[in-house]
Short mmCIF file of C-alpha atoms in Angstrom, two decimals:
data_model
loop_
_atom_site.label_atom_id
_atom_site.label_comp_id
_atom_site.label_asym_id
_atom_site.label_seq_id
_atom_site.Cartn_x
_atom_site.Cartn_y
_atom_site.Cartn_z
CA MET A 231 -0.56 -6.98 -15.71
CA GLY A 232 -0.86 -4.04 -13.36
CA SER A 233 -3.17 -1.24 -12.25
CA PRO A 234 -2.18 1.44 -9.63
CA ASP A 235 0.84 3.64 -9.35
CA PHE A 236 2.86 1.02 -7.59
CA ALA A 237 2.98 -0.85 -10.86
CA ILE A 238 4.26 1.99 -13.03
CA GLU A 239 7.91 1.76 -11.99
CA SER A 240 8.00 -1.87 -12.88
CA LEU A 241 6.48 -1.23 -16.31
CA LYS A 242 8.74 1.59 -17.07
CA LYS A 243 11.97 -0.44 -15.97
CA LEU A 244 10.92 -3.44 -18.00
CA ASN A 245 10.12 -1.21 -21.04
CA GLU A 246 13.55 0.54 -20.75
CA ASP A 247 15.69 -2.66 -20.37
CA ASP A 248 17.45 -3.69 -23.77
CA ASN A 249 17.04 -7.35 -23.09
CA ILE A 250 13.22 -7.13 -22.41
CA GLU A 251 10.39 -6.46 -24.63
CA VAL A 252 6.95 -5.70 -23.27
CA VAL A 253 4.63 -7.24 -25.81
CA GLY A 254 1.36 -6.41 -24.19
CA VAL A 255 -0.12 -4.69 -21.11
CA ILE A 256 -3.38 -5.69 -19.29
CA SER A 257 -4.95 -3.40 -16.55
CA GLN A 258 -8.25 -3.01 -14.86
CA PRO A 259 -11.14 -1.35 -16.61
CA ASP A 260 -11.48 2.32 -16.67
CA ARG A 261 -13.30 3.57 -13.54
CA LYS A 262 -15.81 6.27 -13.06
CA ARG A 263 -14.15 9.02 -11.13
CA SER A 264 -16.03 12.35 -10.99
CA ARG A 265 -18.87 13.97 -12.88
CA ASN A 266 -19.53 10.56 -14.62
CA LYS A 267 -16.23 10.77 -16.44
CA TYR A 268 -14.22 7.59 -16.74
CA SER A 269 -10.52 7.48 -16.22
CA PRO A 270 -7.95 4.78 -17.03
CA THR A 271 -5.80 3.24 -14.42
CA PRO A 272 -2.40 4.82 -13.85
CA VAL A 273 -0.77 1.62 -15.58
CA LYS A 274 -3.03 1.89 -18.53
CA GLU A 275 -2.39 5.68 -18.94
CA LYS A 276 1.32 5.05 -18.83
CA ALA A 277 1.27 2.25 -21.29
CA ILE A 278 -0.51 4.39 -23.76
CA LYS A 279 2.23 7.05 -23.34
CA LEU A 280 4.75 4.55 -23.89
CA GLY A 281 3.13 3.29 -27.08
CA LEU A 282 2.51 -0.06 -25.77
CA ASP A 283 -0.33 -2.61 -26.65
CA VAL A 284 -2.70 -2.04 -23.79
CA VAL A 285 -6.15 -3.60 -23.08
CA SER A 286 -8.58 -3.81 -20.09
CA PHE A 287 -10.67 -6.97 -18.99
CA ASP A 288 -13.30 -7.26 -16.22
CA ASP A 289 -11.67 -10.71 -15.92
CA VAL A 290 -8.35 -11.73 -17.06
CA ASN A 291 -9.30 -15.44 -17.01
CA THR A 292 -11.84 -15.21 -19.94
CA ASP A 293 -11.37 -16.67 -23.43
CA GLU A 294 -10.98 -13.18 -24.83
CA ALA A 295 -8.13 -12.28 -22.32
CA LEU A 296 -6.34 -15.56 -22.92
CA ALA A 297 -6.56 -15.11 -26.69
CA PHE A 298 -4.95 -11.67 -26.34
CA ILE A 299 -2.08 -13.16 -24.29
CA GLU A 300 -1.44 -16.12 -26.47
CA GLU A 301 -1.43 -14.16 -29.56
CA ARG A 302 1.69 -12.26 -28.12
CA LYS A 303 3.42 -15.47 -27.29
CA PRO A 304 5.00 -14.12 -24.02
CA ASP A 305 7.88 -15.77 -22.16
CA PHE A 306 6.54 -14.47 -18.82
CA LEU A 307 3.29 -12.86 -17.30
CA ILE A 308 4.24 -10.17 -14.76
CA ASP A 309 1.57 -9.49 -12.07
CA VAL A 310 2.30 -6.28 -10.22
CA ALA A 311 -0.65 -5.01 -8.09
CA PHE A 312 -3.01 -6.09 -10.79
CA GLY A 313 -6.25 -6.46 -8.74
CA GLN A 314 -7.49 -9.69 -10.21
CA MET A 315 -7.03 -13.26 -9.18
CA ILE A 316 -5.28 -15.34 -11.81
CA LYS A 317 -7.09 -18.69 -12.02
CA LYS A 318 -6.42 -22.14 -12.94
CA ARG A 319 -6.38 -22.07 -16.78
CA LEU A 320 -3.76 -19.28 -16.95
CA LEU A 321 -1.64 -20.84 -14.11
CA GLU A 322 -1.52 -24.05 -16.11
CA THR A 323 -0.81 -22.58 -19.41
CA TYR A 324 1.95 -20.37 -18.02
CA LYS A 325 3.08 -22.61 -15.15
CA ASP A 326 6.25 -21.24 -13.35
CA ARG A 327 6.28 -18.26 -15.73
CA ILE A 328 3.89 -15.97 -13.82
CA VAL A 329 5.95 -13.60 -11.65
CA ASN A 330 4.63 -11.41 -8.98
CA ILE A 331 5.98 -8.53 -6.88
CA HIS A 332 4.72 -8.53 -3.29
CA PRO A 333 5.91 -5.66 -0.75
CA SER A 334 6.71 -7.71 2.18
CA LEU A 335 9.14 -10.40 3.48
CA LEU A 336 6.84 -13.41 2.66
CA PRO A 337 5.34 -15.42 4.31
CA LYS A 338 4.91 -12.36 6.57
CA TYR A 339 1.92 -10.18 5.51
CA ARG A 340 0.43 -12.22 2.66
CA GLY A 341 -2.68 -10.39 1.51
CA ALA A 342 -3.99 -7.03 0.52
CA SER A 343 -2.29 -4.54 2.92
CA PRO A 344 1.38 -5.50 3.71
CA LEU A 345 2.82 -2.07 3.87
CA ASN A 346 0.01 -0.78 6.02
CA HIS A 347 0.43 -3.50 8.49
CA ALA A 348 4.24 -3.22 8.67
CA LEU A 349 3.68 0.27 9.85
CA LEU A 350 0.68 -0.49 11.99
CA ASN A 351 2.78 -2.99 13.89
CA GLY A 352 5.83 -0.67 14.28
CA ASP A 353 7.97 -2.95 12.19
CA GLU A 354 11.55 -1.68 11.67
CA VAL A 355 12.20 -3.78 8.63
CA SER A 356 9.92 -4.50 5.59
CA GLY A 357 10.83 -5.63 2.18
CA VAL A 358 10.06 -6.95 -1.28
CA THR A 359 9.54 -10.56 -2.47
CA ILE A 360 9.71 -11.53 -6.15
CA MET A 361 7.64 -14.71 -6.29
CA LEU A 362 5.86 -17.22 -8.59
CA VAL A 363 2.07 -16.97 -8.68
CA ASP A 364 0.09 -20.11 -7.72
CA GLU A 365 -3.53 -20.83 -6.74
CA GLY A 366 -3.02 -19.47 -3.18
CA MET A 367 -3.06 -15.99 -1.84
CA ASP A 368 0.65 -15.01 -2.00
CA THR A 369 1.88 -18.58 -1.36
CA GLY A 370 4.05 -19.16 -4.41
CA ASN A 371 7.86 -20.14 -4.30
CA ILE A 372 10.22 -17.08 -3.55
CA LEU A 373 12.56 -16.23 -6.38
CA LYS A 374 14.31 -13.17 -4.72
CA GLN A 375 13.79 -11.26 -1.50
CA GLU A 376 15.39 -8.03 -0.14
CA GLU A 377 14.86 -6.03 3.02
CA ILE A 378 13.91 -2.24 3.38
CA LYS A 379 14.64 -0.44 6.49
CA ILE A 380 11.69 1.47 8.00
CA GLY A 381 12.59 4.78 9.71
CA PRO A 382 10.66 5.74 12.92
CA ASP A 383 8.79 8.58 10.98
CA ASP A 384 8.42 6.97 7.54
CA MET A 385 4.87 7.40 6.39
CA LEU A 386 2.81 4.96 4.06
CA GLU A 387 3.85 6.95 0.92
CA ASP A 388 7.53 6.81 1.97
CA LEU A 389 7.41 2.96 2.40
CA HIS A 390 5.36 2.56 -0.92
CA ASP A 391 7.92 4.51 -2.87
CA LYS A 392 10.91 2.39 -1.44
CA ALA A 393 9.10 -0.72 -2.22
CA MET A 394 8.05 0.43 -5.73
CA VAL A 395 11.51 1.39 -6.74
CA LEU A 396 13.43 -1.67 -5.11
CA GLY A 397 10.69 -4.18 -6.57
CA ALA A 398 11.08 -2.80 -10.05
CA ASP A 399 14.83 -3.21 -10.00
CA MET A 400 14.54 -6.80 -8.52
CA LEU A 401 12.13 -7.75 -11.05
CA VAL A 402 14.26 -6.81 -14.00
CA ASP A 403 17.13 -8.73 -12.38
CA VAL A 404 14.98 -11.74 -11.93
CA ILE A 405 13.64 -11.71 -15.63
CA ASN A 406 17.22 -11.26 -16.95
CA ASN A 407 18.49 -14.10 -14.85
CA TYR A 408 15.45 -16.21 -14.49
CA ASP A 409 17.10 -19.70 -14.82
CA TYR A 410 19.24 -18.87 -11.93
CA TYR A 411 16.68 -17.70 -9.60
CA TYR A 412 14.12 -20.31 -10.56
CA LYS A 413 16.83 -23.07 -9.85
CA ASN A 414 17.33 -21.47 -6.40
CA ARG A 415 13.64 -20.77 -5.70
CA GLN A 416 12.51 -21.48 -2.07
CA LYS A 417 9.23 -22.71 -0.86
CA GLN A 418 7.42 -20.53 1.77
CA ASP A 419 7.12 -21.76 5.27
CA ASP A 420 3.25 -21.82 5.79
CA LYS A 421 3.72 -22.18 9.58
CA ARG A 422 5.24 -18.70 9.70
CA ALA A 423 2.62 -17.18 7.61
CA VAL A 424 0.73 -13.97 8.50
CA THR A 425 -2.19 -12.85 6.39
CA VAL A 426 -3.79 -9.36 6.33
CA GLY A 427 -6.96 -8.13 4.84
CA LYS A 428 -7.97 -4.94 3.24
CA ILE A 429 -7.80 -1.62 4.98
CA THR A 430 -11.32 -0.23 5.91
CA LYS A 431 -12.34 3.31 6.89
CA ASP A 432 -13.36 2.34 10.41
CA MET A 433 -9.78 1.41 11.18
CA GLY A 434 -8.91 5.03 11.29
CA LYS A 435 -10.62 5.91 14.47
CA ILE A 436 -8.14 6.73 17.25
CA ASP A 437 -8.41 5.17 20.56
CA PHE A 438 -6.62 7.58 23.14
CA ASN A 439 -6.23 4.92 25.58
CA LEU A 440 -3.44 3.39 23.43
CA ARG A 441 0.21 4.27 23.78
CA ALA A 442 1.53 7.22 21.95
CA ARG A 443 3.62 5.28 19.49
CA GLU A 444 0.77 2.94 18.79
CA ILE A 445 -1.43 5.89 17.73
CA TYR A 446 1.46 7.48 15.70
CA ASN A 447 1.97 4.09 14.01
CA LYS A 448 -1.71 4.06 12.97
CA TYR A 449 -1.33 7.72 11.67
CA ARG A 450 1.73 6.62 9.63
CA ALA A 451 0.04 3.49 8.22
CA LEU A 452 -3.40 4.99 7.22
CA THR A 453 -2.45 8.35 5.82
CA PRO A 454 -3.54 9.50 3.39
CA TRP A 455 -6.32 6.89 3.08
CA PRO A 456 -8.47 6.32 4.97
CA GLY A 457 -6.80 8.66 7.44
CA VAL A 458 -6.98 8.77 11.16
CA TYR A 459 -9.61 10.69 13.03
CA PHE A 460 -11.40 11.31 16.46
CA ASN A 461 -14.90 12.03 17.33
CA TYR A 462 -15.79 15.38 19.03
CA GLU A 463 -19.43 16.86 19.24
CA ASP A 464 -20.60 14.06 17.02
CA LYS A 465 -18.15 14.97 14.17
CA ASN A 466 -15.43 12.89 12.87
CA ILE A 467 -12.32 15.21 12.82
CA LYS A 468 -9.55 13.89 10.66
CA ILE A 469 -5.87 14.43 11.71
CA HIS A 470 -3.39 15.34 8.77
CA LYS A 471 -0.48 15.84 10.92
CA MET A 472 0.73 14.91 14.40
CA ASP A 473 3.70 14.46 16.65
CA ILE A 474 4.06 12.54 19.84
CA ILE A 475 5.66 13.12 23.18
CA GLU A 476 6.56 10.00 25.00
CA GLU A 477 6.77 10.83 28.64
CA TYR A 478 4.87 10.10 31.89
CA ASN A 479 1.72 12.00 32.65
CA ASP A 480 -1.12 11.48 35.15
CA ALA A 481 -3.93 12.98 33.12
CA ASN A 482 -6.90 11.02 32.01
CA ASN A 483 -6.42 9.38 28.59
CA GLY A 484 -7.91 11.51 25.86
CA LYS A 485 -8.00 14.84 27.79
CA VAL A 486 -7.11 17.90 25.89
CA ILE A 487 -4.24 19.18 27.99
CA SER A 488 -3.54 22.43 26.13
CA VAL A 489 -4.81 24.37 23.00
CA SER A 490 -2.56 26.81 21.28
CA LYS A 491 -1.69 28.08 17.61
CA ASP A 492 1.04 25.41 17.55
CA CYS A 493 -1.04 22.28 18.49
CA ILE A 494 -3.82 20.69 20.34
CA LYS A 495 -2.19 18.43 22.91
CA VAL A 496 -3.97 15.34 24.03
CA ALA A 497 -2.90 13.01 26.85
CA VAL A 498 -2.53 9.41 26.17
CA GLU A 499 -1.43 6.17 28.04
CA ASP A 500 2.37 7.13 28.11
CA GLY A 501 2.52 10.70 26.84
CA TYR A 502 0.80 13.18 24.34
CA ILE A 503 -0.54 13.45 20.92
CA ALA A 504 0.33 16.80 19.44
CA ILE A 505 -2.04 17.55 16.68
CA THR A 506 -0.90 20.18 14.25
CA ARG A 507 -3.22 19.77 11.19
CA LEU A 508 -6.87 18.74 11.13
CA GLN A 509 -9.98 18.83 9.17
CA LEU A 510 -13.71 18.94 9.92
CA PRO A 511 -16.21 17.00 7.84
CA ASN A 512 -16.66 18.54 4.32
CA LYS A 513 -14.12 21.23 5.07
CA LYS A 514 -10.52 21.61 3.84
CA PRO A 515 -7.46 20.58 6.01
CA LEU A 516 -6.17 23.40 8.22
CA ASP A 517 -3.23 24.11 10.44
CA VAL A 518 -4.18 24.39 13.94
CA SER A 519 -3.64 28.17 13.97
CA ASP A 520 -6.09 28.61 11.05
CA PHE A 521 -8.47 26.03 12.54
CA LEU A 522 -8.73 27.97 15.82
CA ASN A 523 -9.66 31.23 13.97
CA GLY A 524 -13.10 30.03 13.15
CA ASN A 525 -13.56 26.99 15.48
CA ASP A 526 -13.79 26.56 19.27
CA PHE A 527 -11.80 23.72 20.74
CA PRO A 528 -11.87 23.91 24.58
CA GLN A 529 -9.04 22.81 26.88
CA GLY A 530 -10.02 20.19 29.18
CA VAL A 531 -12.55 18.13 27.23
CA ILE A 532 -12.14 14.32 27.01
CA LEU A 533 -11.95 12.91 23.45
#
């Protein structure tokens, strides 16, 4: 059971393993994308290419969905970024056989956006947890856990791909050696739990009163979606590339110190933000040199 790109690697690795048979795939319903056309989820599209039996349900807890599952007599249900809550009846029917990949070192970062928050908070280590699903939000027993080192310039897509590949390999190992991992499962320490919610568009607004590294971490965590932006002349201008310079300055926070074909340099609490690629509303992203060909951006303004 999976939906986005993150789940494709797990589906692929499970399907390739000689000891495992994928007897069915469940994904979210097709969604309207553009021009009123409907597109399948990445997992459904991949399952079709692999020739697997794949269906979509608005709710996986219905009689129809349960009948589809029971007809295939699975040993395990695998939940990878599926996007639906698994409720009591399925949990009871497949007790201790519903396995989930969560891209964090649980109980830290339970919830919808663990990778984003690892970057937002400037963590140097993230990880992947293979766990059992229960009625709580990412509260099930831990079967296996491994760390991922986060580089200082790793972007969300970098961390996503590391967790995706590691999680798929860990999942196959757990399924092939389930008795061992189940016997050695560990209960989560709820006292250490940190829960994070969904990422929203408004989180991308930059506060130039923050330190350079805090702003850069926001850029790493929220690119490509929803992206980071600042407001200038009542327009939200999105930043697609930036660098930081961490050094003392006595300029007002948010002041544009210099404008050149290389970057727009903005003072912050402990240094500067160097903006090298940006985008006006309803326009395409441009490098600063191209942006300045058709747009005025004066030195000295306060953002």
